[in-house]
């Protein structure tokens, strides 16, 4: 018996020893790794600035210092160097993009940058599949409300399901805005507008929650605003579904070819997906026109005075703003792409 | 001229070379670091299980295998080993707590665990200062509404400022819930209830947004629910301020003594802060009682039928639930602390 006591005592001693050793190994690993990490960071920064300097030198080749053909070749070499740095393992050591105020507001000073490329891709894929799941609901939920309205509810939407839907919208847009900010920190080139667009949509969902849903009599007239809002939401669902299809394919093509966005600049966009964009955009333009139309109708409703709440006015203005912004940014995207 | 062209060409060549080298160094650093990282992780896991095994062996020392005094000493040694592991540098290699569904829903699969101890502390401090800032507003905002109501608005709250306040509440509670989930992932021992409590508060803020704020005539009666809600919110502000004072002091004491939570088990809570807790708790109990009272008043209002909206009923039930949960969890915290 005393022997097994001895054994336990020994084991405890060993455990304490191991804990100390582990602490030492961990400390030395951390300090070694952070030194290496810092040196890689420095090298990335200095290489990046060399590339920038040479790039500006080449593009200001106005005195024809270099043979234009040679200049083109050198420019291409520089691009290759940039691709190696930005898309390879060195990318983890690039200085992080600053996290915007939106993330700070909700999450505090936590860092949401994934250090590994494969996790960054996973985040992007998960974002796409999240959008897919929601796009279907986006279509289904308001459609169900509008159908039930004319079939069962006698032209008069009850408040509760509409409010439930609006709360869901608010939750959804908040999630999208957070995720897009996270993607941005992780190196996505998403235009800031698409994120602002979701802030606007958040504002709209929030305001629509406070929007009183009046009942009989004269339901159809009083609920005109809500009805337009639901129609806009359905249209958003269609836009999202189309956009998702295109963007997922684009991501997969990129992954399959083992080259990421910046390589596009060198080799051009993959033709197949590019073609889709020219199909997608006219539909997007139509939807954006409809968005503006719904916004103007809301404004009209507010001015004529059938529904004179400030909420209707506010949503109308927001919708018009969003339509204009979406249009401008889609056009700019197209122009940027056709330049290559 | 041709000489400087040569120089540029050379430089570009060097940059491409450097990019390749950098890629190689980065790749080898990453693979080396992840191997070391994995081996440290394995060691931490195995040490952790040894400690657990020995701990259960010692605490089941029912055959008096060991002299009780020796058993106590060994138990203390084990605790020391545990502290070294959990509070030292090895802590970064402990298996991460799983991230809850709430974070996943809003943020996707991104990892919010800070790998460095000092960043974890920073996150915690920022959380405290966020709470401080909001607690003041918490007190000020509803107080202003209630004062303006009797002085200027003639006993009748206008809808807009109240809704603005409710939207702010929703935003605030969402932020708190997200931050607390992040703290949890970063090793905080926060009881799950305090997080659920903020989910409930989010639900309440959301529901209160849909709650129609009726005007004259008979304002005082119709707005009884809103008024109670504002009173509860003010009370929350008081609770938060007191709690913040206590918890910040607790954190600073811990940091100053250079020992983190788990060490408490060995050395006991710091007496100064512990004393504060016994002062704080009676006040918290009174506030919790008031919370339940407001909830019951809301339920009464809903049943008597002065304000018969489901929102009033829902908020009443939530408030009573929250009061009961807060009380139970405060008592459990006190009991857990007095056991040492
Ligand atoms: C025009 C459009 C199809 C272009 O998509 P694209 O070819 O991916 O555009 P870009 O090449 O500029 O994309 C750059 C990045 O932004 C992302 N992105 C582009 N538009 C986005 C959007 N609307 N939402 C979220 N992310 C978007 C891309 O995924 C890409 O990310 P990555 O750098 O991580 O790979 C797309 O912006 C779009 O669908 N816009 C219209 C949206 C709209 O108007 N909706 C409402 C209709 S009422
Ligand atoms: C009772 C109370 C003072 C105990 O606080 P405490 O001594 O810090 O409690 P614990 O030791 O159990 O804390 C463990 C962890 O949970 C955190 N925590 C405890 N209560 C918390 C709360 N209500 N909100 C957020 N975090 C909390 C602590 O900061 C600590 O974090 P750490 O592990 O990162 O250091 C605190 O829980 C409290 O104020 N509760 C009452 C809240 C309430 O009822 N409010 C509404 C009134 S109507």
PDB file of N, CA and C in Angstrom, chain B residues 74-151:
ATOM      1  N   UNK B  74      -0.170  16.999  -2.079  1.00  0.00           N
ATOM      2  CA  UNK B  74      -0.123  16.577  -3.483  1.00  0.00           C
ATOM      3  C   UNK B  74      -1.188  17.311  -4.295  1.00  0.00           C
ATOM      4  N   UNK B  75      -2.345  17.458  -3.678  1.00  0.00           N
ATOM      5  CA  UNK B  75      -3.443  18.162  -4.360  1.00  0.00           C
ATOM      6  C   UNK B  75      -3.009  19.597  -4.695  1.00  0.00           C
ATOM      7  N   UNK B  76      -2.302  20.200  -3.738  1.00  0.00           N
ATOM      8  CA  UNK B  76      -1.833  21.559  -3.967  1.00  0.00           C
ATOM      9  C   UNK B  76      -0.806  21.598  -5.106  1.00  0.00           C
ATOM     10  N   UNK B  77       0.080  20.586  -5.105  1.00  0.00           N
ATOM     11  CA  UNK B  77       1.067  20.502  -6.192  1.00  0.00           C
ATOM     12  C   UNK B  77       0.364  20.405  -7.541  1.00  0.00           C
ATOM     13  N   UNK B  78      -0.668  19.565  -7.579  1.00  0.00           N
ATOM     14  CA  UNK B  78      -1.417  19.399  -8.833  1.00  0.00           C
ATOM     15  C   UNK B  78      -2.010  20.722  -9.275  1.00  0.00           C
ATOM     16  N   UNK B  79      -2.602  21.445  -8.302  1.00  0.00           N
ATOM     17  CA  UNK B  79      -3.183  22.740  -8.634  1.00  0.00           C
ATOM     18  C   UNK B  79      -2.116  23.680  -9.183  1.00  0.00           C
ATOM     19  N   UNK B  80      -0.920  23.600  -8.603  1.00  0.00           N
ATOM     20  CA  UNK B  80       0.142  24.473  -9.094  1.00  0.00           C
ATOM     21  C   UNK B  80       0.470  24.131 -10.549  1.00  0.00           C
ATOM     22  N   UNK B  81       0.568  22.825 -10.830  1.00  0.00           N
ATOM     23  CA  UNK B  81       0.858  22.397 -12.198  1.00  0.00           C
ATOM     24  C   UNK B  81      -0.221  22.912 -13.149  1.00  0.00           C
ATOM     25  N   UNK B  82      -1.466  22.812 -12.676  1.00  0.00           N
ATOM     26  CA  UNK B  82      -2.583  23.263 -13.498  1.00  0.00           C
ATOM     27  C   UNK B  82      -2.501  24.762 -13.775  1.00  0.00           C
ATOM     28  N   UNK B  83      -2.138  25.516 -12.718  1.00  0.00           N
ATOM     29  CA  UNK B  83      -2.007  26.967 -12.891  1.00  0.00           C
ATOM     30  C   UNK B  83      -0.928  27.294 -13.908  1.00  0.00           C
ATOM     31  N   UNK B  84       0.203  26.594 -13.792  1.00  0.00           N
ATOM     32  CA  UNK B  84       1.299  26.875 -14.721  1.00  0.00           C
ATOM     33  C   UNK B  84       0.827  26.663 -16.154  1.00  0.00           C
ATOM     34  N   UNK B  85       0.072  25.578 -16.336  1.00  0.00           N
ATOM     35  CA  UNK B  85      -0.382  25.268 -17.687  1.00  0.00           C
ATOM     36  C   UNK B  85      -1.439  26.268 -18.172  1.00  0.00           C
ATOM     37  N   UNK B  86      -2.400  26.552 -17.301  1.00  0.00           N
ATOM     38  CA  UNK B  86      -3.576  27.296 -17.749  1.00  0.00           C
ATOM     39  C   UNK B  86      -3.322  28.799 -17.821  1.00  0.00           C
ATOM     40  N   UNK B  87      -2.445  29.296 -16.958  1.00  0.00           N
ATOM     41  CA  UNK B  87      -2.222  30.736 -16.949  1.00  0.00           C
ATOM     42  C   UNK B  87      -0.941  31.160 -17.639  1.00  0.00           C
ATOM     43  N   UNK B  88      -0.090  30.200 -17.957  1.00  0.00           N
ATOM     44  CA  UNK B  88       1.181  30.553 -18.584  1.00  0.00           C
ATOM     45  C   UNK B  88       1.077  30.583 -20.097  1.00  0.00           C
ATOM     46  N   UNK B  89       2.240  30.502 -20.726  1.00  0.00           N
ATOM     47  CA  UNK B  89       2.264  30.574 -22.182  1.00  0.00           C
ATOM     48  C   UNK B  89       1.646  29.350 -22.829  1.00  0.00           C
ATOM     49  N   UNK B  90       1.631  28.235 -22.096  1.00  0.00           N
ATOM     50  CA  UNK B  90       1.091  27.009 -22.667  1.00  0.00           C
ATOM     51  C   UNK B  90      -0.412  27.125 -22.914  1.00  0.00           C
ATOM     52  N   UNK B  91      -1.039  28.114 -22.252  1.00  0.00           N
ATOM     53  CA  UNK B  91      -2.489  28.248 -22.364  1.00  0.00           C
ATOM     54  C   UNK B  91      -2.942  28.416 -23.814  1.00  0.00           C
ATOM     55  N   UNK B  92      -2.075  29.052 -24.642  1.00  0.00           N
ATOM     56  CA  UNK B  92      -2.468  29.265 -26.038  1.00  0.00           C
ATOM     57  C   UNK B  92      -2.655  27.948 -26.777  1.00  0.00           C
ATOM     58  N   UNK B  93      -2.132  26.866 -26.200  1.00  0.00           N
ATOM     59  CA  UNK B  93      -2.200  25.592 -26.917  1.00  0.00           C
ATOM     60  C   UNK B  93      -3.261  24.664 -26.362  1.00  0.00           C
ATOM     61  N   UNK B  94      -4.019  25.167 -25.386  1.00  0.00           N
ATOM     62  CA  UNK B  94      -5.157  24.388 -24.898  1.00  0.00           C
ATOM     63  C   UNK B  94      -6.189  24.273 -26.011  1.00  0.00           C
ATOM     64  N   UNK B  95      -6.893  23.146 -26.076  1.00  0.00           N
ATOM     65  CA  UNK B  95      -7.929  23.048 -27.107  1.00  0.00           C
ATOM     66  C   UNK B  95      -8.943  24.169 -26.931  1.00  0.00           C
ATOM     67  N   UNK B  96      -9.328  24.834 -28.025  1.00  0.00           N
ATOM     68  CA  UNK B  96     -10.242  25.977 -27.911  1.00  0.00           C
ATOM     69  C   UNK B  96     -11.626  25.529 -27.475  1.00  0.00           C
ATOM     70  N   UNK B  97     -12.289  26.421 -26.716  1.00  0.00           N
ATOM     71  CA  UNK B  97     -13.706  26.170 -26.444  1.00  0.00           C
ATOM     72  C   UNK B  97     -14.461  26.269 -27.753  1.00  0.00           C
ATOM     73  N   UNK B  98     -15.468  25.449 -27.892  1.00  0.00           N
ATOM     74  CA  UNK B  98     -16.231  25.543 -29.144  1.00  0.00           C
ATOM     75  C   UNK B  98     -16.991  26.858 -29.168  1.00  0.00           C
ATOM     76  N   UNK B  99     -17.030  27.456 -30.361  1.00  0.00           N
ATOM     77  CA  UNK B  99     -17.761  28.704 -30.515  1.00  0.00           C
ATOM     78  C   UNK B  99     -19.239  28.395 -30.617  1.00  0.00           C
ATOM     79  N   UNK B 100     -20.033  29.131 -29.883  1.00  0.00           N
ATOM     80  CA  UNK B 100     -21.458  28.853 -29.857  1.00  0.00           C
ATOM     81  C   UNK B 100     -22.152  29.201 -31.160  1.00  0.00           C
ATOM     82  N   UNK B 101     -23.417  28.781 -31.236  1.00  0.00           N
ATOM     83  CA  UNK B 101     -24.208  29.015 -32.439  1.00  0.00           C
ATOM     84  C   UNK B 101     -24.451  30.488 -32.714  1.00  0.00           C
ATOM     85  N   UNK B 102     -24.494  31.286 -31.653  1.00  0.00           N
ATOM     86  CA  UNK B 102     -24.799  32.700 -31.820  1.00  0.00           C
ATOM     87  C   UNK B 102     -23.720  33.384 -32.651  1.00  0.00           C
ATOM     88  N   UNK B 103     -22.471  33.122 -32.309  1.00  0.00           N
ATOM     89  CA  UNK B 103     -21.372  33.717 -33.070  1.00  0.00           C
ATOM     90  C   UNK B 103     -21.366  33.191 -34.496  1.00  0.00           C
ATOM     91  N   UNK B 104     -21.610  31.892 -34.644  1.00  0.00           N
ATOM     92  CA  UNK B 104     -21.589  31.293 -35.979  1.00  0.00           C
ATOM     93  C   UNK B 104     -22.654  31.927 -36.856  1.00  0.00           C
ATOM     94  N   UNK B 105     -23.817  32.155 -36.249  1.00  0.00           N
ATOM     95  CA  UNK B 105     -24.923  32.718 -36.986  1.00  0.00           C
ATOM     96  C   UNK B 105     -24.575  34.098 -37.538  1.00  0.00           C
ATOM     97  N   UNK B 106     -23.924  34.904 -36.708  1.00  0.00           N
ATOM     98  CA  UNK B 106     -23.640  36.270 -37.124  1.00  0.00           C
ATOM     99  C   UNK B 106     -22.334  36.403 -37.896  1.00  0.00           C
ATOM    100  N   UNK B 107     -21.350  35.601 -37.538  1.00  0.00           N
ATOM    101  CA  UNK B 107     -20.015  35.840 -38.084  1.00  0.00           C
ATOM    102  C   UNK B 107     -19.541  34.767 -39.048  1.00  0.00           C
ATOM    103  N   UNK B 108     -20.243  33.652 -39.117  1.00  0.00           N
ATOM    104  CA  UNK B 108     -19.725  32.563 -39.928  1.00  0.00           C
ATOM    105  C   UNK B 108     -18.626  31.827 -39.182  1.00  0.00           C
ATOM    106  N   UNK B 109     -17.847  31.011 -39.900  1.00  0.00           N
ATOM    107  CA  UNK B 109     -16.903  30.116 -39.228  1.00  0.00           C
ATOM    108  C   UNK B 109     -15.585  30.758 -38.848  1.00  0.00           C
ATOM    109  N   UNK B 110     -15.573  32.066 -38.686  1.00  0.00           N
ATOM    110  CA  UNK B 110     -14.307  32.716 -38.357  1.00  0.00           C
ATOM    111  C   UNK B 110     -13.938  32.456 -36.891  1.00  0.00           C
ATOM    112  N   UNK B 111     -12.640  32.355 -36.640  1.00  0.00           N
ATOM    113  CA  UNK B 111     -12.170  32.084 -35.285  1.00  0.00           C
ATOM    114  C   UNK B 111     -11.918  33.398 -34.547  1.00  0.00           C
ATOM    115  N   UNK B 112     -12.548  33.564 -33.389  1.00  0.00           N
ATOM    116  CA  UNK B 112     -12.382  34.827 -32.678  1.00  0.00           C
ATOM    117  C   UNK B 112     -11.504  34.671 -31.449  1.00  0.00           C
ATOM    118  N   UNK B 113     -10.728  33.604 -31.419  1.00  0.00           N
ATOM    119  CA  UNK B 113      -9.880  33.396 -30.259  1.00  0.00           C
ATOM    120  C   UNK B 113      -8.577  34.160 -30.452  1.00  0.00           C
ATOM    121  N   UNK B 114      -8.225  34.996 -29.487  1.00  0.00           N
ATOM    122  CA  UNK B 114      -6.957  35.705 -29.562  1.00  0.00           C
ATOM    123  C   UNK B 114      -5.873  34.765 -29.066  1.00  0.00           C
ATOM    124  N   UNK B 115      -4.744  34.704 -29.771  1.00  0.00           N
ATOM    125  CA  UNK B 115      -3.744  33.720 -29.360  1.00  0.00           C
ATOM    126  C   UNK B 115      -2.864  34.268 -28.251  1.00  0.00           C
ATOM    127  N   UNK B 116      -2.810  35.585 -28.104  1.00  0.00           N
ATOM    128  CA  UNK B 116      -1.944  36.116 -27.057  1.00  0.00           C
ATOM    129  C   UNK B 116      -2.716  36.564 -25.827  1.00  0.00           C
ATOM    130  N   UNK B 117      -2.098  36.282 -24.693  1.00  0.00           N
ATOM    131  CA  UNK B 117      -2.701  36.613 -23.406  1.00  0.00           C
ATOM    132  C   UNK B 117      -3.012  38.098 -23.289  1.00  0.00           C
ATOM    133  N   UNK B 118      -2.083  38.954 -23.764  1.00  0.00           N
ATOM    134  CA  UNK B 118      -2.295  40.384 -23.564  1.00  0.00           C
ATOM    135  C   UNK B 118      -3.454  40.895 -24.406  1.00  0.00           C
ATOM    136  N   UNK B 119      -3.654  40.285 -25.574  1.00  0.00           N
ATOM    137  CA  UNK B 119      -4.806  40.700 -26.372  1.00  0.00           C
ATOM    138  C   UNK B 119      -6.093  40.251 -25.684  1.00  0.00           C
ATOM    139  N   UNK B 120      -6.063  39.059 -25.099  1.00  0.00           N
ATOM    140  CA  UNK B 120      -7.245  38.595 -24.377  1.00  0.00           C
ATOM    141  C   UNK B 120      -7.608  39.570 -23.261  1.00  0.00           C
ATOM    142  N   UNK B 121      -6.593  40.055 -22.564  1.00  0.00           N
ATOM    143  CA  UNK B 121      -6.859  41.021 -21.496  1.00  0.00           C
ATOM    144  C   UNK B 121      -7.409  42.321 -22.058  1.00  0.00           C
ATOM    145  N   UNK B 122      -6.856  42.723 -23.208  1.00  0.00           N
ATOM    146  CA  UNK B 122      -7.312  43.957 -23.834  1.00  0.00           C
ATOM    147  C   UNK B 122      -8.792  43.840 -24.200  1.00  0.00           C
ATOM    148  N   UNK B 123      -9.163  42.683 -24.728  1.00  0.00           N
ATOM    149  CA  UNK B 123     -10.555  42.466 -25.108  1.00  0.00           C
ATOM    150  C   UNK B 123     -11.445  42.594 -23.882  1.00  0.00           C
ATOM    151  N   UNK B 124     -10.989  42.017 -22.791  1.00  0.00           N
ATOM    152  CA  UNK B 124     -11.765  42.064 -21.554  1.00  0.00           C
ATOM    153  C   UNK B 124     -11.901  43.506 -21.039  1.00  0.00           C
ATOM    154  N   UNK B 125     -10.793  44.253 -21.093  1.00  0.00           N
ATOM    155  CA  UNK B 125     -10.853  45.632 -20.614  1.00  0.00           C
ATOM    156  C   UNK B 125     -11.763  46.484 -21.493  1.00  0.00           C
ATOM    157  N   UNK B 126     -11.665  46.224 -22.794  1.00  0.00           N
ATOM    158  CA  UNK B 126     -12.498  46.997 -23.701  1.00  0.00           C
ATOM    159  C   UNK B 126     -13.968  46.690 -23.448  1.00  0.00           C
ATOM    160  N   UNK B 127     -14.255  45.441 -23.152  1.00  0.00           N
ATOM    161  CA  UNK B 127     -15.633  45.055 -22.826  1.00  0.00           C
ATOM    162  C   UNK B 127     -16.111  45.827 -21.605  1.00  0.00           C
ATOM    163  N   UNK B 128     -15.259  45.909 -20.595  1.00  0.00           N
ATOM    164  CA  UNK B 128     -15.645  46.648 -19.397  1.00  0.00           C
ATOM    165  C   UNK B 128     -15.887  48.120 -19.692  1.00  0.00           C
ATOM    166  N   UNK B 129     -15.019  48.700 -20.519  1.00  0.00           N
ATOM    167  CA  UNK B 129     -15.202  50.134 -20.740  1.00  0.00           C
ATOM    168  C   UNK B 129     -16.411  50.384 -21.643  1.00  0.00           C
ATOM    169  N   UNK B 130     -16.700  49.434 -22.516  1.00  0.00           N
ATOM    170  CA  UNK B 130     -17.913  49.526 -23.331  1.00  0.00           C
ATOM    171  C   UNK B 130     -19.140  49.521 -22.428  1.00  0.00           C
ATOM    172  N   UNK B 131     -19.134  48.632 -21.467  1.00  0.00           N
ATOM    173  CA  UNK B 131     -20.249  48.562 -20.529  1.00  0.00           C
ATOM    174  C   UNK B 131     -20.387  49.855 -19.740  1.00  0.00           C
ATOM    175  N   UNK B 132     -19.254  50.423 -19.367  1.00  0.00           N
ATOM    176  CA  UNK B 132     -19.302  51.661 -18.622  1.00  0.00           C
ATOM    177  C   UNK B 132     -19.967  52.772 -19.399  1.00  0.00           C
ATOM    178  N   UNK B 133     -19.495  52.918 -20.642  1.00  0.00           N
ATOM    179  CA  UNK B 133     -20.048  53.975 -21.482  1.00  0.00           C
ATOM    180  C   UNK B 133     -21.548  53.776 -21.635  1.00  0.00           C
ATOM    181  N   UNK B 134     -21.963  52.530 -21.893  1.00  0.00           N
ATOM    182  CA  UNK B 134     -23.376  52.301 -22.143  1.00  0.00           C
ATOM    183  C   UNK B 134     -24.205  52.423 -20.874  1.00  0.00           C
ATOM    184  N   UNK B 135     -23.613  52.067 -19.738  1.00  0.00           N
ATOM    185  CA  UNK B 135     -24.407  52.113 -18.505  1.00  0.00           C
ATOM    186  C   UNK B 135     -24.886  53.542 -18.245  1.00  0.00           C
ATOM    187  N   UNK B 136     -24.026  54.522 -18.521  1.00  0.00           N
ATOM    188  CA  UNK B 136     -24.414  55.911 -18.304  1.00  0.00           C
ATOM    189  C   UNK B 136     -25.583  56.291 -19.203  1.00  0.00           C
ATOM    190  N   UNK B 137     -25.456  55.917 -20.477  1.00  0.00           N
ATOM    191  CA  UNK B 137     -26.544  56.204 -21.410  1.00  0.00           C
ATOM    192  C   UNK B 137     -27.823  55.505 -20.971  1.00  0.00           C
ATOM    193  N   UNK B 138     -27.636  54.312 -20.428  1.00  0.00           N
ATOM    194  CA  UNK B 138     -28.727  53.491 -19.961  1.00  0.00           C
ATOM    195  C   UNK B 138     -29.545  54.205 -18.903  1.00  0.00           C
ATOM    196  N   UNK B 139     -28.824  54.957 -18.106  1.00  0.00           N
ATOM    197  CA  UNK B 139     -29.464  55.683 -17.036  1.00  0.00           C
ATOM    198  C   UNK B 139     -30.075  56.964 -17.609  1.00  0.00           C
ATOM    199  N   UNK B 140     -29.303  57.621 -18.468  1.00  0.00           N
ATOM    200  CA  UNK B 140     -29.638  58.949 -18.910  1.00  0.00           C
ATOM    201  C   UNK B 140     -30.816  58.973 -19.895  1.00  0.00           C
ATOM    202  N   UNK B 141     -30.775  58.052 -20.840  1.00  0.00           N
ATOM    203  CA  UNK B 141     -31.732  58.058 -21.943  1.00  0.00           C
ATOM    204  C   UNK B 141     -33.184  57.877 -21.460  1.00  0.00           C
ATOM    205  N   UNK B 142     -33.488  56.785 -20.742  1.00  0.00           N
ATOM    206  CA  UNK B 142     -34.880  56.637 -20.282  1.00  0.00           C
ATOM    207  C   UNK B 142     -35.261  57.704 -19.259  1.00  0.00           C
ATOM    208  N   UNK B 143     -34.279  58.147 -18.450  1.00  0.00           N
ATOM    209  CA  UNK B 143     -34.594  59.195 -17.478  1.00  0.00           C
ATOM    210  C   UNK B 143     -35.045  60.454 -18.213  1.00  0.00           C
ATOM    211  N   UNK B 144     -34.299  60.807 -19.277  1.00  0.00           N
ATOM    212  CA  UNK B 144     -34.661  61.988 -20.054  1.00  0.00           C
ATOM    213  C   UNK B 144     -36.065  61.834 -20.631  1.00  0.00           C
ATOM    214  N   UNK B 145     -36.360  60.651 -21.157  1.00  0.00           N
ATOM    215  CA  UNK B 145     -37.684  60.426 -21.737  1.00  0.00           C
ATOM    216  C   UNK B 145     -38.778  60.604 -20.685  1.00  0.00           C
ATOM    217  N   UNK B 146     -38.544  60.016 -19.519  1.00  0.00           N
ATOM    218  CA  UNK B 146     -39.580  60.083 -18.484  1.00  0.00           C
ATOM    219  C   UNK B 146     -39.755  61.505 -17.954  1.00  0.00           C
ATOM    220  N   UNK B 147     -38.644  62.226 -17.834  1.00  0.00           N
ATOM    221  CA  UNK B 147     -38.736  63.608 -17.342  1.00  0.00           C
ATOM    222  C   UNK B 147     -39.445  64.501 -18.361  1.00  0.00           C
ATOM    223  N   UNK B 148     -39.017  64.383 -19.628  1.00  0.00           N
ATOM    224  CA  UNK B 148     -39.663  65.179 -20.675  1.00  0.00           C
ATOM    225  C   UNK B 148     -41.145  64.856 -20.755  1.00  0.00           C
ATOM    226  N   UNK B 149     -41.455  63.586 -20.518  1.00  0.00           N
ATOM    227  CA  UNK B 149     -42.851  63.164 -20.571  1.00  0.00           C
ATOM    228  C   UNK B 149     -43.715  63.971 -19.607  1.00  0.00           C
ATOM    229  N   UNK B 150     -43.255  64.105 -18.379  1.00  0.00           N
ATOM    230  CA  UNK B 150     -44.121  64.820 -17.438  1.00  0.00           C
ATOM    231  C   UNK B 150     -43.973  66.337 -17.554  1.00  0.00           C
ATOM    232  N   UNK B 151     -42.803  66.819 -17.959  1.00  0.00           N
ATOM    233  CA  UNK B 151     -42.612  68.268 -18.029  1.00  0.00           C
ATOM    234  C   UNK B 151     -43.129  68.896 -19.308  1.00  0.00           C
TER     235      UNK B 151
END
